[in-house]
Amino acid sequence: LADRAGARPPECFDVTAFYSTPDPGSLVSVSPSRDGKMVFANTTEATLFALDRETATATRLASGSLSARVCGPLLASANIDGSASLHDPADGRVTARCGGAGRASDSSLTADGRTALFALDDGTLRLIDIDPDAGTVRERRRTTPSAAHAATKSRTAAIAPDGSTVVAVWSDDRITRHDLATGREQLSRDLPGGSVFDLAISPDGRTAAASSWSNQVRVIDVETLGITRRLGGTVSHVWGIEFTADGTRLVGRISPGT
């Protein structure tokens, strides 16, 4: 870990114990505490762990967690079984949970951790509201698979950091935008360029980015769902994609381990 301002020297943590194989995988989600003293991360094996910068220790908090975000004084987790939970960040104890609804192919949390979105293997999207103040985790809405595309499954889905927009990509290479209040599909169109592995939405909710198996990132206008730009030049598949906090840059994760 390193401070951007260089206020303290970089710190190194050994997290190999959180992987089941001698050749560890990657991290798929990282969320710091507001004071920067703790960092919470998820592995490709769905293990959630905490890095304590004050004590220089790494602690396993939970298994089956796809992604996590600091949520008020607690930690919100979107889980592989389609459930969402609130955890005590000190020891991982579950303080509230909304039960699973089937295996999730992807999950996304808003920046404040108060809304979780799941793309489930049965082709439905699930939204869960997380309230750390009331200590509740409740399902808001679950979509019904489209009759015209009943056999398709959701590859990946993303919710805007401010919770304003939901976009999903499907196994038949469609991209869709959904109304958060009703779950209704607002727009659907083909997304040329091959299968999508990961999807991200910019902080202002106006732009999406889709990573792929084709060494290319497609930049998409959320309003029209049309491709506005294609970014290439990577040496391998782009597995993960994320916007920087100011929305001016994209950070991608390509294999092997870079």
mmCIF file of C-alpha atoms in Angstrom:
data_model
loop_
_atom_site.group_PDB
_atom_site.id
_atom_site.type_symbol
_atom_site.label_atom_id
_atom_site.label_comp_id
_atom_site.label_asym_id
_atom_site.label_seq_id
_atom_site.Cartn_x
_atom_site.Cartn_y
_atom_site.Cartn_z
ATOM 1 C CA LEU A 1 0.000 0.000 0.000
ATOM 2 C CA ALA A 2 1.204 3.497 -0.749
ATOM 3 C CA ASP A 3 -0.066 7.018 -0.063
ATOM 4 C CA ARG A 4 -0.539 9.100 -3.181
ATOM 5 C CA ALA A 5 0.951 12.092 -1.356
ATOM 6 C CA GLY A 6 3.847 10.071 0.028
ATOM 7 C CA ALA A 7 2.926 10.950 3.601
ATOM 8 C CA ARG A 8 4.145 7.565 4.813
ATOM 9 C CA PRO A 9 6.434 4.922 3.316
ATOM 10 C CA PRO A 10 4.885 2.092 1.268
ATOM 11 C CA GLU A 11 3.743 -0.954 3.209
ATOM 12 C CA CYS A 12 3.853 -4.574 2.093
ATOM 13 C CA PHE A 13 1.415 -7.270 3.278
ATOM 14 C CA ASP A 14 1.666 -11.020 2.654
ATOM 15 C CA VAL A 15 -1.825 -12.167 1.579
ATOM 16 C CA THR A 16 -0.921 -15.560 0.103
ATOM 17 C CA ALA A 17 -2.757 -17.236 3.004
ATOM 18 C CA PHE A 18 -6.044 -15.986 1.522
ATOM 19 C CA TYR A 19 -5.570 -18.094 -1.628
ATOM 20 C CA SER A 20 -5.948 -21.861 -1.874
ATOM 21 C CA THR A 21 -3.239 -22.397 -4.506
ATOM 22 C CA PRO A 22 0.523 -21.779 -4.487
ATOM 23 C CA ASP A 23 0.073 -19.408 -7.429
ATOM 24 C CA PRO A 24 -2.275 -16.713 -6.049
ATOM 25 C CA GLY A 25 -4.844 -15.003 -8.231
ATOM 26 C CA SER A 26 -5.770 -11.342 -8.326
ATOM 27 C CA LEU A 27 -7.804 -8.839 -6.367
ATOM 28 C CA VAL A 28 -11.193 -7.962 -7.847
ATOM 29 C CA SER A 29 -12.339 -5.276 -5.401
ATOM 30 C CA VAL A 30 -10.552 -2.830 -3.082
ATOM 31 C CA SER A 31 -12.211 -0.350 -0.691
ATOM 32 C CA PRO A 32 -10.383 1.853 1.853
ATOM 33 C CA SER A 33 -11.842 3.156 5.091
ATOM 34 C CA ARG A 34 -12.520 6.886 5.205
ATOM 35 C CA ASP A 35 -9.502 7.573 7.396
ATOM 36 C CA GLY A 36 -7.256 5.391 5.234
ATOM 37 C CA LYS A 37 -6.193 3.219 8.166
ATOM 38 C CA MET A 38 -7.926 0.094 6.835
ATOM 39 C CA VAL A 39 -8.180 -1.383 3.342
ATOM 40 C CA PHE A 40 -10.697 -4.108 2.462
ATOM 41 C CA ALA A 41 -10.140 -6.372 -0.545
ATOM 42 C CA ASN A 42 -11.743 -9.322 -2.343
ATOM 43 C CA THR A 43 -9.794 -12.075 -4.063
ATOM 44 C CA THR A 44 -10.685 -13.979 -7.226
ATOM 45 C CA GLU A 45 -11.571 -16.853 -4.859
ATOM 46 C CA ALA A 46 -14.283 -14.673 -3.224
ATOM 47 C CA THR A 47 -12.407 -14.165 0.040
ATOM 48 C CA LEU A 48 -12.854 -10.822 1.807
ATOM 49 C CA PHE A 49 -9.944 -9.655 3.960
ATOM 50 C CA ALA A 50 -8.806 -6.529 5.781
ATOM 51 C CA LEU A 51 -5.425 -4.817 5.875
ATOM 52 C CA ASP A 52 -4.796 -2.834 9.063
ATOM 53 C CA ARG A 53 -2.146 -0.196 8.407
ATOM 54 C CA GLU A 54 -1.741 0.661 12.104
ATOM 55 C CA THR A 55 -0.939 -2.887 13.223
ATOM 56 C CA ALA A 56 0.494 -4.099 9.874
ATOM 57 C CA THR A 57 -1.793 -7.161 9.968
ATOM 58 C CA ALA A 58 -3.989 -8.892 7.393
ATOM 59 C CA THR A 59 -7.191 -10.597 8.577
ATOM 60 C CA ARG A 60 -9.664 -12.853 6.781
ATOM 61 C CA LEU A 61 -13.202 -11.492 7.263
ATOM 62 C CA ALA A 62 -15.528 -13.619 5.121
ATOM 63 C CA SER A 63 -15.791 -16.187 2.342
ATOM 64 C CA GLY A 64 -18.097 -16.048 -0.670
ATOM 65 C CA SER A 65 -17.783 -12.265 -1.072
ATOM 66 C CA LEU A 66 -17.546 -10.943 -4.645
ATOM 67 C CA SER A 67 -17.108 -7.270 -3.758
ATOM 68 C CA ALA A 68 -17.239 -5.009 -0.707
ATOM 69 C CA ARG A 69 -17.530 -1.315 0.119
ATOM 70 C CA VAL A 70 -17.242 0.700 3.306
ATOM 71 C CA CYS A 71 -20.841 1.544 4.250
ATOM 72 C CA GLY A 72 -21.110 4.023 7.120
ATOM 73 C CA PRO A 73 -19.434 2.415 10.147
ATOM 74 C CA LEU A 74 -19.883 -1.060 8.632
ATOM 75 C CA LEU A 75 -18.807 -3.005 5.565
ATOM 76 C CA ALA A 76 -21.268 -3.973 2.799
ATOM 77 C CA SER A 77 -20.618 -7.202 0.905
ATOM 78 C CA ALA A 78 -22.166 -8.527 -2.321
ATOM 79 C CA ASN A 79 -21.920 -12.306 -2.203
ATOM 80 C CA ILE A 80 -21.577 -15.093 -4.738
ATOM 81 C CA ASP A 81 -24.942 -16.661 -3.785
ATOM 82 C CA GLY A 82 -26.795 -13.467 -4.722
ATOM 83 C CA SER A 83 -27.081 -12.303 -1.119
ATOM 84 C CA ALA A 84 -25.880 -9.047 0.433
ATOM 85 C CA SER A 85 -24.649 -8.560 3.977
ATOM 86 C CA LEU A 86 -23.392 -5.997 6.450
ATOM 87 C CA HIS A 87 -20.252 -6.841 8.405
ATOM 88 C CA ASP A 88 -18.408 -5.487 11.403
ATOM 89 C CA PRO A 89 -15.117 -4.354 9.800
ATOM 90 C CA ALA A 90 -13.163 -5.307 12.901
ATOM 91 C CA ASP A 91 -13.888 -9.037 12.860
ATOM 92 C CA GLY A 92 -16.155 -9.752 9.862
ATOM 93 C CA ARG A 93 -19.184 -10.557 12.035
ATOM 94 C CA VAL A 94 -22.431 -10.400 10.004
ATOM 95 C CA THR A 95 -24.783 -7.790 11.457
ATOM 96 C CA ALA A 96 -27.534 -8.014 8.810
ATOM 97 C CA ARG A 97 -28.168 -10.049 5.670
ATOM 98 C CA CYS A 98 -30.593 -10.433 2.787
ATOM 99 C CA GLY A 99 -30.688 -14.088 1.716
ATOM 100 C CA GLY A 100 -29.387 -15.463 -1.538
ATOM 101 C CA ALA A 101 -31.425 -15.746 -4.734
ATOM 102 C CA GLY A 102 -29.186 -17.967 -6.850
ATOM 103 C CA ARG A 103 -25.591 -17.872 -8.001
ATOM 104 C CA ALA A 104 -24.390 -14.463 -9.189
ATOM 105 C CA SER A 105 -22.329 -14.112 -12.341
ATOM 106 C CA ASP A 106 -21.458 -10.539 -11.373
ATOM 107 C CA SER A 107 -22.108 -7.912 -8.714
ATOM 108 C CA SER A 108 -21.710 -4.176 -8.309
ATOM 109 C CA LEU A 109 -21.965 -1.806 -5.338
ATOM 110 C CA THR A 110 -22.530 1.942 -5.313
ATOM 111 C CA ALA A 111 -19.688 4.078 -3.984
ATOM 112 C CA ASP A 112 -21.389 4.469 -0.594
ATOM 113 C CA GLY A 113 -22.153 0.739 -0.357
ATOM 114 C CA ARG A 114 -25.886 1.364 0.115
ATOM 115 C CA THR A 115 -27.084 -0.383 -3.055
ATOM 116 C CA ALA A 116 -26.001 -3.769 -4.397
ATOM 117 C CA LEU A 117 -26.726 -5.005 -7.912
ATOM 118 C CA PHE A 118 -26.509 -8.662 -8.922
ATOM 119 C CA ALA A 119 -26.547 -10.293 -12.346
ATOM 120 C CA LEU A 120 -27.848 -13.774 -11.534
ATOM 121 C CA ASP A 121 -27.233 -16.925 -13.545
ATOM 122 C CA ASP A 122 -30.983 -17.341 -14.197
ATOM 123 C CA GLY A 123 -31.014 -14.123 -16.253
ATOM 124 C CA THR A 124 -32.470 -11.811 -13.628
ATOM 125 C CA LEU A 125 -31.067 -8.630 -12.115
ATOM 126 C CA ARG A 126 -31.464 -8.109 -8.356
ATOM 127 C CA LEU A 127 -31.227 -4.807 -6.469
ATOM 128 C CA ILE A 128 -30.709 -4.755 -2.694
ATOM 129 C CA ASP A 129 -30.876 -1.713 -0.407
ATOM 130 C CA ILE A 130 -28.337 -1.629 2.429
ATOM 131 C CA ASP A 131 -28.913 0.725 5.382
ATOM 132 C CA PRO A 132 -26.075 0.732 7.931
ATOM 133 C CA ASP A 133 -27.905 3.232 10.150
ATOM 134 C CA ALA A 134 -31.017 1.082 10.532
ATOM 135 C CA GLY A 135 -28.962 -2.104 10.286
ATOM 136 C CA THR A 136 -31.133 -3.541 7.506
ATOM 137 C CA VAL A 137 -30.455 -5.271 4.174
ATOM 138 C CA ARG A 138 -33.583 -5.671 2.000
ATOM 139 C CA GLU A 139 -34.366 -6.565 -1.587
ATOM 140 C CA ARG A 140 -35.723 -3.616 -3.547
ATOM 141 C CA ARG A 141 -36.524 -5.314 -6.825
ATOM 142 C CA ARG A 142 -35.811 -8.318 -9.001
ATOM 143 C CA THR A 143 -36.402 -8.278 -12.747
ATOM 144 C CA THR A 144 -38.231 -10.935 -14.733
ATOM 145 C CA PRO A 145 -36.308 -12.513 -17.621
ATOM 146 C CA SER A 146 -37.452 -11.221 -20.990
ATOM 147 C CA ALA A 147 -39.782 -13.621 -22.821
ATOM 148 C CA ALA A 148 -38.016 -12.769 -26.082
ATOM 149 C CA HIS A 149 -34.621 -13.639 -24.623
ATOM 150 C CA ALA A 150 -35.548 -16.302 -22.073
ATOM 151 C CA ALA A 151 -32.517 -18.459 -22.820
ATOM 152 C CA THR A 152 -29.975 -15.678 -22.394
ATOM 153 C CA LYS A 153 -27.948 -15.068 -19.261
ATOM 154 C CA SER A 154 -26.442 -11.889 -17.938
ATOM 155 C CA ARG A 155 -22.671 -11.775 -18.384
ATOM 156 C CA THR A 156 -22.060 -8.692 -16.297
ATOM 157 C CA ALA A 157 -23.908 -5.683 -14.890
ATOM 158 C CA ALA A 158 -22.937 -2.386 -13.319
ATOM 159 C CA ILE A 159 -24.624 0.276 -11.240
ATOM 160 C CA ALA A 160 -23.403 3.861 -11.401
ATOM 161 C CA PRO A 161 -21.416 4.971 -8.333
ATOM 162 C CA ASP A 162 -24.239 7.365 -7.394
ATOM 163 C CA GLY A 163 -26.916 4.703 -7.919
ATOM 164 C CA SER A 164 -28.577 6.524 -10.814
ATOM 165 C CA THR A 165 -28.184 3.982 -13.620
ATOM 166 C CA VAL A 166 -28.042 0.223 -14.219
ATOM 167 C CA VAL A 167 -26.523 -1.257 -17.370
ATOM 168 C CA ALA A 168 -26.226 -4.981 -18.179
ATOM 169 C CA VAL A 169 -24.615 -7.056 -20.932
ATOM 170 C CA TRP A 170 -26.075 -10.434 -21.936
ATOM 171 C CA SER A 171 -24.859 -13.709 -23.409
ATOM 172 C CA ASP A 172 -26.527 -12.914 -26.765
ATOM 173 C CA ASP A 173 -24.317 -9.788 -27.005
ATOM 174 C CA ARG A 174 -27.069 -7.324 -26.133
ATOM 175 C CA ILE A 175 -26.581 -4.346 -23.845
ATOM 176 C CA THR A 176 -29.520 -2.982 -21.834
ATOM 177 C CA ARG A 177 -30.301 -0.019 -19.594
ATOM 178 C CA HIS A 178 -32.787 -0.374 -16.732
ATOM 179 C CA ASP A 179 -35.004 1.896 -14.687
ATOM 180 C CA LEU A 180 -33.971 1.691 -11.034
ATOM 181 C CA ALA A 181 -37.459 2.373 -9.647
ATOM 182 C CA THR A 182 -39.296 -0.304 -11.620
ATOM 183 C CA GLY A 183 -36.550 -2.582 -12.931
ATOM 184 C CA ARG A 184 -38.054 -2.125 -16.390
ATOM 185 C CA GLU A 185 -35.786 -2.406 -19.412
ATOM 186 C CA GLN A 186 -35.564 1.087 -20.909
ATOM 187 C CA LEU A 187 -33.343 0.393 -23.902
ATOM 188 C CA SER A 188 -31.786 -2.629 -25.561
ATOM 189 C CA ARG A 189 -29.436 -2.890 -28.528
ATOM 190 C CA ASP A 190 -26.709 -5.116 -29.927
ATOM 191 C CA LEU A 191 -23.177 -4.565 -28.678
ATOM 192 C CA PRO A 192 -20.757 -5.521 -31.467
ATOM 193 C CA GLY A 193 -17.191 -6.531 -30.725
ATOM 194 C CA GLY A 194 -17.406 -9.866 -28.938
ATOM 195 C CA SER A 195 -18.148 -11.121 -25.437
ATOM 196 C CA VAL A 196 -17.888 -8.725 -22.493
ATOM 197 C CA PHE A 197 -16.043 -9.738 -19.348
ATOM 198 C CA ASP A 198 -16.530 -6.674 -17.131
ATOM 199 C CA LEU A 199 -18.529 -3.451 -17.175
ATOM 200 C CA ALA A 200 -18.053 -0.125 -15.375
ATOM 201 C CA ILE A 201 -19.997 3.158 -15.275
ATOM 202 C CA SER A 202 -18.365 6.556 -14.863
ATOM 203 C CA PRO A 203 -18.996 8.614 -11.691
ATOM 204 C CA ASP A 204 -21.358 10.960 -13.564
ATOM 205 C CA GLY A 205 -23.374 8.003 -14.925
ATOM 206 C CA ARG A 206 -23.025 9.133 -18.553
ATOM 207 C CA THR A 207 -20.387 6.720 -19.852
ATOM 208 C CA ALA A 208 -19.871 2.975 -19.575
ATOM 209 C CA ALA A 209 -16.806 0.909 -20.423
ATOM 210 C CA ALA A 210 -16.846 -2.759 -21.402
ATOM 211 C CA SER A 211 -13.737 -4.934 -21.204
ATOM 212 C CA SER A 212 -13.500 -8.006 -23.390
ATOM 213 C CA TRP A 213 -11.656 -11.078 -24.571
ATOM 214 C CA SER A 214 -10.584 -9.186 -27.709
ATOM 215 C CA ASN A 215 -7.797 -7.047 -26.150
ATOM 216 C CA GLN A 216 -10.105 -4.070 -26.469
ATOM 217 C CA VAL A 217 -12.211 -1.759 -24.295
ATOM 218 C CA ARG A 218 -15.426 -0.319 -25.727
ATOM 219 C CA VAL A 219 -16.481 3.121 -24.462
ATOM 220 C CA ILE A 220 -20.288 3.401 -24.483
ATOM 221 C CA ASP A 221 -22.732 6.292 -24.210
ATOM 222 C CA VAL A 222 -25.196 5.296 -21.474
ATOM 223 C CA GLU A 223 -28.051 7.326 -22.970
ATOM 224 C CA THR A 224 -27.948 5.649 -26.406
ATOM 225 C CA LEU A 225 -25.941 2.489 -25.512
ATOM 226 C CA GLY A 226 -23.904 3.158 -28.642
ATOM 227 C CA ILE A 227 -20.127 2.674 -28.839
ATOM 228 C CA THR A 228 -18.349 6.027 -28.977
ATOM 229 C CA ARG A 229 -14.761 4.786 -28.945
ATOM 230 C CA ARG A 230 -12.672 1.634 -28.976
ATOM 231 C CA LEU A 231 -9.456 1.459 -26.936
ATOM 232 C CA GLY A 232 -6.873 -1.160 -27.902
ATOM 233 C CA GLY A 233 -3.192 -1.821 -27.656
ATOM 234 C CA THR A 234 -3.194 -4.209 -24.695
ATOM 235 C CA VAL A 235 -1.008 -7.313 -24.820
ATOM 236 C CA SER A 236 -3.732 -9.636 -23.527
ATOM 237 C CA HIS A 237 -7.418 -9.907 -22.614
ATOM 238 C CA VAL A 238 -8.823 -7.053 -20.524
ATOM 239 C CA TRP A 239 -10.386 -8.864 -17.556
ATOM 240 C CA GLY A 240 -11.412 -6.004 -15.280
ATOM 241 C CA ILE A 241 -12.165 -2.334 -15.872
ATOM 242 C CA GLU A 242 -12.848 0.634 -13.622
ATOM 243 C CA PHE A 243 -13.069 4.418 -13.868
ATOM 244 C CA THR A 244 -10.898 6.640 -11.711
ATOM 245 C CA ALA A 245 -12.753 8.715 -9.111
ATOM 246 C CA ASP A 246 -12.714 11.825 -11.317
ATOM 247 C CA GLY A 247 -13.954 9.882 -14.355
ATOM 248 C CA THR A 248 -11.115 11.015 -16.613
ATOM 249 C CA ARG A 249 -9.283 7.703 -16.920
ATOM 250 C CA LEU A 250 -9.907 3.971 -17.123
ATOM 251 C CA VAL A 251 -7.866 1.387 -15.234
ATOM 252 C CA GLY A 252 -7.817 -2.105 -16.692
ATOM 253 C CA ARG A 253 -6.568 -5.441 -15.420
ATOM 254 C CA ILE A 254 -5.043 -7.721 -18.053
ATOM 255 C CA SER A 255 -3.455 -11.134 -17.786
ATOM 256 C CA PRO A 256 -1.048 -12.201 -16.546
ATOM 257 C CA GLY A 257 -1.429 -10.227 -13.310
ATOM 258 C CA THR A 258 -0.992 -6.693 -14.624
#
